[in-house]
PDB file of C-alpha atoms in Angstrom:
ATOM      1  CA  MET A   1      -4.095  -2.675 -14.034  1.00 87.00           C
ATOM      2  CA  VAL A   2      -7.513  -1.139 -14.633  1.00 91.00           C
ATOM      3  CA  ASP A   3      -8.735   2.419 -15.303  1.00 92.00           C
ATOM      4  CA  LEU A   4     -10.566   3.217 -12.064  1.00 91.00           C
ATOM      5  CA  PHE A   5     -11.096   7.049 -11.892  1.00 91.00           C
ATOM      6  CA  THR A   6     -11.934   9.739 -14.381  1.00 91.00           C
ATOM      7  CA  GLU A   7      -9.370  12.619 -14.524  1.00 94.00           C
ATOM      8  CA  THR A   8     -11.613  14.742 -12.474  1.00 93.00           C
ATOM      9  CA  GLU A   9     -12.304  12.075  -9.875  1.00 90.00           C
ATOM     10  CA  PHE A  10      -8.523  11.331  -9.693  1.00 93.00           C
ATOM     11  CA  ALA A  11      -7.989  15.154  -9.162  1.00 94.00           C
ATOM     12  CA  THR A  12     -10.467  15.118  -6.335  1.00 92.00           C
ATOM     13  CA  LEU A  13      -8.807  12.085  -4.597  1.00 92.00           C
ATOM     14  CA  ARG A  14      -5.450  13.645  -4.700  1.00 95.00           C
ATOM     15  CA  ASP A  15      -6.876  16.884  -3.260  1.00 94.00           C
ATOM     16  CA  ASP A  16      -8.516  15.044  -0.427  1.00 92.00           C
ATOM     17  CA  VAL A  17      -5.401  12.952   0.494  1.00 95.00           C
ATOM     18  CA  GLU A  18      -3.374  16.157   0.392  1.00 96.00           C
ATOM     19  CA  ALA A  19      -5.824  17.921   2.592  1.00 94.00           C
ATOM     20  CA  MET A  20      -5.792  14.819   5.101  1.00 94.00           C
ATOM     21  CA  LEU A  21      -2.069  14.984   5.311  1.00 96.00           C
ATOM     22  CA  ARG A  22      -2.094  18.792   5.736  1.00 96.00           C
ATOM     23  CA  GLY A  23      -4.547  18.392   8.571  1.00 95.00           C
ATOM     24  CA  ILE A  24      -2.330  15.722  10.298  1.00 96.00           C
ATOM     25  CA  LEU A  25       0.770  17.817   9.867  1.00 97.00           C
ATOM     26  CA  ASP A  26      -0.989  20.863  11.394  1.00 96.00           C
ATOM     27  CA  GLY A  27      -2.105  18.918  14.278  1.00 95.00           C
ATOM     28  CA  LEU A  28       1.630  17.846  14.804  1.00 95.00           C
ATOM     29  CA  GLY A  29       2.584  21.482  14.837  1.00 95.00           C
ATOM     30  CA  ARG A  30       4.577  20.994  11.526  1.00 95.00           C
ATOM     31  CA  ALA A  31       4.720  23.941   8.859  1.00 93.00           C
ATOM     32  CA  THR A  32       2.554  23.306   6.013  1.00 95.00           C
ATOM     33  CA  THR A  33       3.299  26.421   3.831  1.00 95.00           C
ATOM     34  CA  GLY A  34       3.684  25.243   0.197  1.00 95.00           C
ATOM     35  CA  PHE A  35       2.830  21.742   1.268  1.00 97.00           C
ATOM     36  CA  THR A  36       2.096  19.102  -1.582  1.00 98.00           C
ATOM     37  CA  LEU A  37       2.158  15.471  -1.658  1.00 98.00           C
ATOM     38  CA  GLU A  38       5.355  15.349  -3.665  1.00 98.00           C
ATOM     39  CA  ARG A  39       7.111  17.609  -1.203  1.00 97.00           C
ATOM     40  CA  TYR A  40       5.921  15.842   1.953  1.00 98.00           C
ATOM     41  CA  HIS A  41       9.489  14.804   2.834  1.00 98.00           C
ATOM     42  CA  HIS A  42      10.401  18.576   3.206  1.00 97.00           C
ATOM     43  CA  HIS A  43       7.830  18.938   6.030  1.00 97.00           C
ATOM     44  CA  VAL A  44       8.756  15.989   8.411  1.00 97.00           C
ATOM     45  CA  ASP A  45      11.843  14.692  10.072  1.00 96.00           C
ATOM     46  CA  ASP A  46      12.047  10.842  11.058  1.00 95.00           C
ATOM     47  CA  ALA A  47      10.031  11.378  14.297  1.00 96.00           C
ATOM     48  CA  ALA A  48       7.326  13.428  12.609  1.00 97.00           C
ATOM     49  CA  HIS A  49       6.891  10.900   9.832  1.00 97.00           C
ATOM     50  CA  ALA A  50       6.568   8.048  12.398  1.00 96.00           C
ATOM     51  CA  ASP A  51       3.839  10.034  13.967  1.00 97.00           C
ATOM     52  CA  VAL A  52       2.055  10.451  10.522  1.00 97.00           C
ATOM     53  CA  VAL A  53       2.292   6.813   9.705  1.00 96.00           C
ATOM     54  CA  GLY A  54       0.853   6.018  13.012  1.00 94.00           C
ATOM     55  CA  ARG A  55      -2.213   7.910  11.813  1.00 94.00           C
ATOM     56  CA  THR A  56      -2.304   6.767   8.050  1.00 95.00           C
ATOM     57  CA  ARG A  57      -1.589   3.033   8.201  1.00 91.00           C
ATOM     58  CA  ASP A  58      -4.829   1.838   9.944  1.00 88.00           C
ATOM     59  CA  LEU A  59      -7.578   3.809   8.394  1.00 88.00           C
ATOM     60  CA  PHE A  60     -11.083   2.654   7.643  1.00 85.00           C
ATOM     61  CA  GLN A  61     -13.859   3.509   5.058  1.00 77.00           C
ATOM     62  CA  HIS A  62     -15.143   6.455   7.216  1.00 78.00           C
ATOM     63  CA  ASP A  63     -11.702   7.980   7.428  1.00 83.00           C
ATOM     64  CA  MET A  64     -11.224   8.125   3.558  1.00 80.00           C
ATOM     65  CA  PRO A  65     -12.266  10.576   0.879  1.00 76.00           C
ATOM     66  CA  LEU A  66     -15.575   9.501  -0.838  1.00 70.00           C
ATOM     67  CA  GLU A  67     -13.901   8.437  -3.958  1.00 71.00           C
ATOM     68  CA  VAL A  68     -12.456   5.412  -2.033  1.00 74.00           C
ATOM     69  CA  VAL A  69     -15.418   4.807  -0.204  1.00 69.00           C
ATOM     70  CA  THR A  70     -17.783   4.458  -3.236  1.00 74.00           C
ATOM     71  CA  MET A  71     -15.264   2.558  -5.462  1.00 78.00           C
ATOM     72  CA  HIS A  72     -15.824  -0.924  -4.182  1.00 83.00           C
ATOM     73  CA  GLU A  73     -18.563  -1.734  -6.446  1.00 84.00           C
ATOM     74  CA  ARG A  74     -16.521  -0.482  -9.459  1.00 87.00           C
ATOM     75  CA  LEU A  75     -13.737  -2.780  -8.511  1.00 89.00           C
ATOM     76  CA  GLY A  76     -16.228  -5.637  -7.969  1.00 89.00           C
ATOM     77  CA  ASP A  77     -17.632  -5.053 -11.578  1.00 89.00           C
ATOM     78  CA  VAL A  78     -13.984  -5.577 -12.807  1.00 89.00           C
ATOM     79  CA  LEU A  79     -13.738  -8.867 -11.105  1.00 90.00           C
ATOM     80  CA  GLY A  80     -17.251 -10.014 -11.519  1.00 92.00           C
ATOM     81  CA  LEU A  81     -17.630 -10.005  -7.683  1.00 89.00           C
ATOM     82  CA  ARG A  82     -19.308  -8.219  -4.927  1.00 90.00           C
ATOM     83  CA  LEU A  83     -16.480  -6.974  -2.565  1.00 90.00           C
ATOM     84  CA  THR A  84     -16.606  -5.856   0.944  1.00 89.00           C
ATOM     85  CA  ASP A  85     -14.043  -4.661   3.596  1.00 89.00           C
ATOM     86  CA  THR A  86     -16.037  -6.759   6.289  1.00 85.00           C
ATOM     87  CA  VAL A  87     -14.542 -10.217   7.263  1.00 83.00           C
ATOM     88  CA  VAL A  88     -17.246 -12.444   9.044  1.00 77.00           C
ATOM     89  CA  ALA A  89     -14.927 -15.006  10.694  1.00 74.00           C
ATOM     90  CA  PRO A  90     -13.103 -13.899  12.564  1.00 79.00           C
ATOM     91  CA  PRO A  91     -14.996 -10.695  12.694  1.00 81.00           C
ATOM     92  CA  MET A  92     -12.915  -7.745  11.430  1.00 80.00           C
ATOM     93  CA  THR A  93     -12.835  -4.780   9.180  1.00 86.00           C
ATOM     94  CA  LEU A  94     -10.135  -4.506   6.700  1.00 86.00           C
ATOM     95  CA  HIS A  95      -7.960  -1.308   6.756  1.00 88.00           C
ATOM     96  CA  VAL A  96      -6.752   1.355   4.399  1.00 91.00           C
ATOM     97  CA  ILE A  97      -3.144   2.471   4.308  1.00 94.00           C
ATOM     98  CA  VAL A  98      -1.931   5.870   2.842  1.00 96.00           C
ATOM     99  CA  ARG A  99       1.473   4.740   2.070  1.00 97.00           C
ATOM    100  CA  LEU A 100       4.101   7.531   2.140  1.00 98.00           C
ATOM    101  CA  ILE A 101       7.693   6.436   0.780  1.00 98.00           C
ATOM    102  CA  ARG A 102      10.068   9.400   1.049  1.00 98.00           C
ATOM    103  CA  PRO A 103      13.008   9.616  -1.535  1.00 98.00           C
ATOM    104  CA  GLY A 104      15.986   7.637  -0.452  1.00 94.00           C
ATOM    105  CA  SER A 105      14.408   6.379   2.643  1.00 94.00           C
ATOM    106  CA  THR A 106      13.596   2.996   4.308  1.00 91.00           C
ATOM    107  CA  ASP A 107      10.048   3.792   4.508  1.00 94.00           C
ATOM    108  CA  PHE A 108       9.085   0.760   2.382  1.00 92.00           C
ATOM    109  CA  ASN A 109       8.153  -2.795   3.435  1.00 91.00           C
ATOM    110  CA  PRO A 110      10.575  -5.779   2.648  1.00 92.00           C
ATOM    111  CA  VAL A 111       9.611  -8.371   0.148  1.00 95.00           C
ATOM    112  CA  HIS A 112       6.433 -10.090   1.356  1.00 94.00           C
ATOM    113  CA  LYS A 113       2.968 -11.702   0.735  1.00 94.00           C
ATOM    114  CA  ASP A 114      -0.032 -10.039   2.539  1.00 93.00           C
ATOM    115  CA  ILE A 115      -1.657 -13.460   2.793  1.00 93.00           C
ATOM    116  CA  TYR A 116       0.826 -14.371   5.370  1.00 91.00           C
ATOM    117  CA  GLU A 117      -0.496 -12.053   8.093  1.00 87.00           C
ATOM    118  CA  ALA A 118      -3.870 -14.137   8.197  1.00 88.00           C
ATOM    119  CA  VAL A 119      -2.115 -17.352   7.893  1.00 90.00           C
ATOM    120  CA  ASP A 120       0.446 -16.974  10.429  1.00 87.00           C
ATOM    121  CA  HIS A 121      -1.691 -14.977  13.189  1.00 84.00           C
ATOM    122  CA  LEU A 122      -5.227 -16.327  12.371  1.00 85.00           C
ATOM    123  CA  GLY A 123      -4.621 -19.619  10.844  1.00 89.00           C
ATOM    124  CA  ILE A 124      -6.912 -18.927   7.945  1.00 88.00           C
ATOM    125  CA  VAL A 125      -6.407 -18.336   4.105  1.00 91.00           C
ATOM    126  CA  PRO A 126      -9.090 -15.759   3.154  1.00 90.00           C
ATOM    127  CA  PRO A 127      -9.754 -15.066  -0.572  1.00 92.00           C
ATOM    128  CA  LEU A 128      -8.291 -11.604  -0.284  1.00 92.00           C
ATOM    129  CA  VAL A 129      -7.660  -9.263  -3.315  1.00 94.00           C
ATOM    130  CA  ASN A 130      -5.096  -6.473  -3.091  1.00 95.00           C
ATOM    131  CA  PHE A 131      -5.551  -3.035  -4.529  1.00 94.00           C
ATOM    132  CA  TRP A 132      -2.762  -0.532  -4.792  1.00 96.00           C
ATOM    133  CA  ILE A 133      -3.528   2.999  -6.224  1.00 95.00           C
ATOM    134  CA  PRO A 134      -0.802   5.473  -6.903  1.00 97.00           C
ATOM    135  CA  VAL A 135      -1.855   9.143  -5.746  1.00 97.00           C
ATOM    136  CA  ALA A 136       1.353  11.046  -6.348  1.00 98.00           C
ATOM    137  CA  GLY A 137       5.038  10.635  -7.210  1.00 97.00           C
ATOM    138  CA  CYS A 138       4.645   7.165  -8.822  1.00 97.00           C
ATOM    139  CA  GLY A 139       6.944   6.259 -11.733  1.00 96.00           C
ATOM    140  CA  PRO A 140       9.667   3.912 -13.090  1.00 96.00           C
ATOM    141  CA  HIS A 141      11.862   4.843 -10.137  1.00 97.00           C
ATOM    142  CA  SER A 142       9.209   4.495  -7.385  1.00 97.00           C
ATOM    143  CA  SER A 143       6.472   2.297  -8.270  1.00 97.00           C
ATOM    144  CA  LEU A 144       5.555  -0.915  -6.390  1.00 98.00           C
ATOM    145  CA  PRO A 145       7.928  -3.924  -7.402  1.00 98.00           C
ATOM    146  CA  VAL A 146       6.163  -7.125  -7.917  1.00 98.00           C
ATOM    147  CA  ALA A 147       7.201 -10.663  -8.750  1.00 98.00           C
ATOM    148  CA  PRO A 148       5.084 -11.567 -11.605  1.00 97.00           C
ATOM    149  CA  GLY A 149       3.429 -15.139 -11.340  1.00 96.00           C
ATOM    150  CA  SER A 150       4.895 -15.689  -7.933  1.00 97.00           C
ATOM    151  CA  HIS A 151       1.246 -16.386  -6.639  1.00 97.00           C
ATOM    152  CA  LEU A 152       1.467 -19.828  -8.373  1.00 97.00           C
ATOM    153  CA  ILE A 153       4.827 -20.778  -6.779  1.00 97.00           C
ATOM    154  CA  PRO A 154       4.404 -23.635  -4.217  1.00 97.00           C
ATOM    155  CA  GLU A 155       5.038 -22.534  -0.648  1.00 95.00           C
ATOM    156  CA  ASN A 156       7.878 -25.245  -0.305  1.00 96.00           C
ATOM    157  CA  GLN A 157       9.706 -23.102  -2.686  1.00 98.00           C
ATOM    158  CA  VAL A 158       9.366 -19.842  -0.726  1.00 97.00           C
ATOM    159  CA  LEU A 159      12.029 -18.942   1.822  1.00 95.00           C
ATOM    160  CA  ARG A 160      10.662 -16.558   4.484  1.00 93.00           C
ATOM    161  CA  THR A 161      10.428 -15.395   8.091  1.00 87.00           C
ATOM    162  CA  ARG A 162       7.300 -16.188  10.121  1.00 80.00           C
ATOM    163  CA  ALA A 163       7.391 -13.484  12.907  1.00 70.00           C
ATOM    164  CA  GLY A 164       7.814 -10.120  11.275  1.00 70.00           C
ATOM    165  CA  SER A 165      11.329  -9.093  10.237  1.00 76.00           C
ATOM    166  CA  VAL A 166      14.284  -6.868  10.836  1.00 77.00           C
ATOM    167  CA  VAL A 167      15.946  -5.205   7.921  1.00 74.00           C
ATOM    168  CA  HIS A 168      19.089  -2.954   8.271  1.00 71.00           C
ATOM    169  CA  GLY A 169      18.220  -2.656  11.877  1.00 76.00           C
ATOM    170  CA  ARG A 170      14.615  -1.610  11.342  1.00 77.00           C
ATOM    171  CA  LYS A 171      11.659  -3.714  12.650  1.00 80.00           C
ATOM    172  CA  TYR A 172       8.768  -4.354  10.234  1.00 80.00           C
ATOM    173  CA  ARG A 173       5.251  -5.917  10.998  1.00 79.00           C
ATOM    174  CA  VAL A 174       5.189  -7.986   7.848  1.00 82.00           C
ATOM    175  CA  ASN A 175       7.191 -11.054   7.217  1.00 85.00           C
ATOM    176  CA  SER A 176      10.255 -11.086   4.729  1.00 90.00           C
ATOM    177  CA  ILE A 177      10.723 -13.411   1.825  1.00 94.00           C
ATOM    178  CA  LEU A 178      14.269 -14.014   1.059  1.00 93.00           C
ATOM    179  CA  GLN A 179      13.951 -15.971  -2.304  1.00 96.00           C
ATOM    180  CA  TRP A 180      11.228 -17.767  -4.222  1.00 97.00           C
ATOM    181  CA  ALA A 181      11.837 -20.565  -6.792  1.00 96.00           C
ATOM    182  CA  GLY A 182      15.526 -19.603  -6.566  1.00 94.00           C
ATOM    183  CA  SER A 183      14.768 -16.175  -7.730  1.00 96.00           C
ATOM    184  CA  ARG A 184      14.772 -12.687  -6.160  1.00 95.00           C
ATOM    185  CA  SER A 185      13.709 -10.794  -9.131  1.00 96.00           C
ATOM    186  CA  LEU A 186      11.049  -7.990  -9.026  1.00 97.00           C
ATOM    187  CA  GLU A 187       9.595  -5.684 -11.671  1.00 97.00           C
ATOM    188  CA  ARG A 188       8.264  -2.195 -11.005  1.00 97.00           C
ATOM    189  CA  ALA A 189       4.499  -2.064 -11.864  1.00 96.00           C
ATOM    190  CA  ASP A 190       3.611   0.382 -14.514  1.00 96.00           C
ATOM    191  CA  VAL A 191       0.466   2.118 -13.146  1.00 96.00           C
ATOM    192  CA  ALA A 192      -0.695   5.528 -14.431  1.00 96.00           C
ATOM    193  CA  ASP A 193      -2.696   8.236 -12.512  1.00 96.00           C
ATOM    194  CA  GLY A 194      -6.177   7.079 -12.369  1.00 94.00           C
ATOM    195  CA  GLN A 195      -5.512   3.424 -12.513  1.00 95.00           C
ATOM    196  CA  ALA A 196      -5.456   0.572  -9.757  1.00 95.00           C
ATOM    197  CA  LEU A 197      -3.106  -2.268  -9.583  1.00 96.00           C
ATOM    198  CA  LEU A 198      -5.117  -5.423  -8.643  1.00 95.00           C
ATOM    199  CA  PHE A 199      -3.237  -8.722  -7.421  1.00 96.00           C
ATOM    200  CA  SER A 200      -3.789 -11.861  -5.227  1.00 95.00           C
ATOM    201  CA  SER A 201      -2.558 -11.442  -1.624  1.00 95.00           C
ATOM    202  CA  HIS A 202      -0.428 -14.569  -2.463  1.00 97.00           C
ATOM    203  CA  LEU A 203       1.599 -12.424  -4.976  1.00 98.00           C
ATOM    204  CA  ILE A 204       5.097 -11.467  -3.824  1.00 98.00           C
ATOM    205  CA  HIS A 205       5.847  -7.841  -3.782  1.00 97.00           C
ATOM    206  CA  GLY A 206       7.418  -4.993  -1.804  1.00 95.00           C
ATOM    207  CA  LEU A 207      11.053  -3.413  -1.389  1.00 93.00           C
ATOM    208  CA  ALA A 208       9.402  -0.362  -2.981  1.00 95.00           C
ATOM    209  CA  VAL A 209      12.470   1.952  -2.771  1.00 95.00           C
ATOM    210  CA  ASN A 210      11.908   5.419  -3.932  1.00 98.00           C
ATOM    211  CA  ASN A 211      14.826   6.331  -6.272  1.00 97.00           C
ATOM    212  CA  GLU A 212      13.409   9.675  -7.043  1.00 97.00           C
ATOM    213  CA  PRO A 213      15.866  12.332  -5.869  1.00 97.00           C
ATOM    214  CA  ASP A 214      13.356  14.877  -4.460  1.00 98.00           C
ATOM    215  CA  THR A 215       9.716  13.396  -4.712  1.00 98.00           C
ATOM    216  CA  THR A 216       7.627  11.585  -2.105  1.00 98.00           C
ATOM    217  CA  ARG A 217       5.507   8.643  -3.340  1.00 98.00           C
ATOM    218  CA  VAL A 218       2.024   8.455  -2.106  1.00 98.00           C
ATOM    219  CA  ALA A 219      -0.159   5.392  -2.650  1.00 97.00           C
ATOM    220  CA  LEU A 220      -3.454   3.803  -1.245  1.00 95.00           C
ATOM    221  CA  GLU A 221      -3.216   0.082  -0.234  1.00 94.00           C
ATOM    222  CA  PHE A 222      -6.118  -1.919   0.672  1.00 92.00           C
ATOM    223  CA  ARG A 223      -7.619  -5.372   0.476  1.00 92.00           C
ATOM    224  CA  LEU A 224     -11.016  -6.638   0.010  1.00 92.00           C
ATOM    225  CA  ILE A 225     -12.813  -9.959   0.114  1.00 91.00           C
ATOM    226  CA  PRO A 226     -15.865 -11.248  -1.747  1.00 92.00           C
ATOM    227  CA  ALA A 227     -19.099 -10.463   0.075  1.00 86.00           C
TER     228      ALA A 227
END
């Protein structure tokens, strides 16, 4: 975890993300009176949520608040690298996800590694770094679970799918990891407002069930690569 935003910057980021989601809901004809990020789940049903996710899971820098666009240099300073969202070969731009996890829902991804997308679909192993930034509703019952040290486990000790996954009848774009080195243990990351969680794309994480009774969890997720 690293401190990334001042209190004022974080408040502005939160306001900007809230305004983005309110605009999406307005465009879908959903009532937004009294809307806050934590109360997002009061304004959508499953169908409307699917429409919102379709607009928030593949965003790019120009879609995001200024606080996200300008923080690549700050994150690079933490790692001692110059970071970019542009991959040269094959040419692509890495996207940003506004992740919305409603309480008691299956909105989360199964346990996975982000590196598998590049390995399985492109046949490459890019040096990606993951960033996870809580925006609202993040706490000990809703934060992102990770498997500390799992990025060091040999692949022959990881049991996983290779073409997406289906969990409880729901199809996911990401692969599922069933166990690693005989373990299935995850720990909730302790990330405060204004902080970012940095981790290797080889780290096992996911199954971020939101066990809060009446609070939506909102977070930003993206990956960057050394320039």
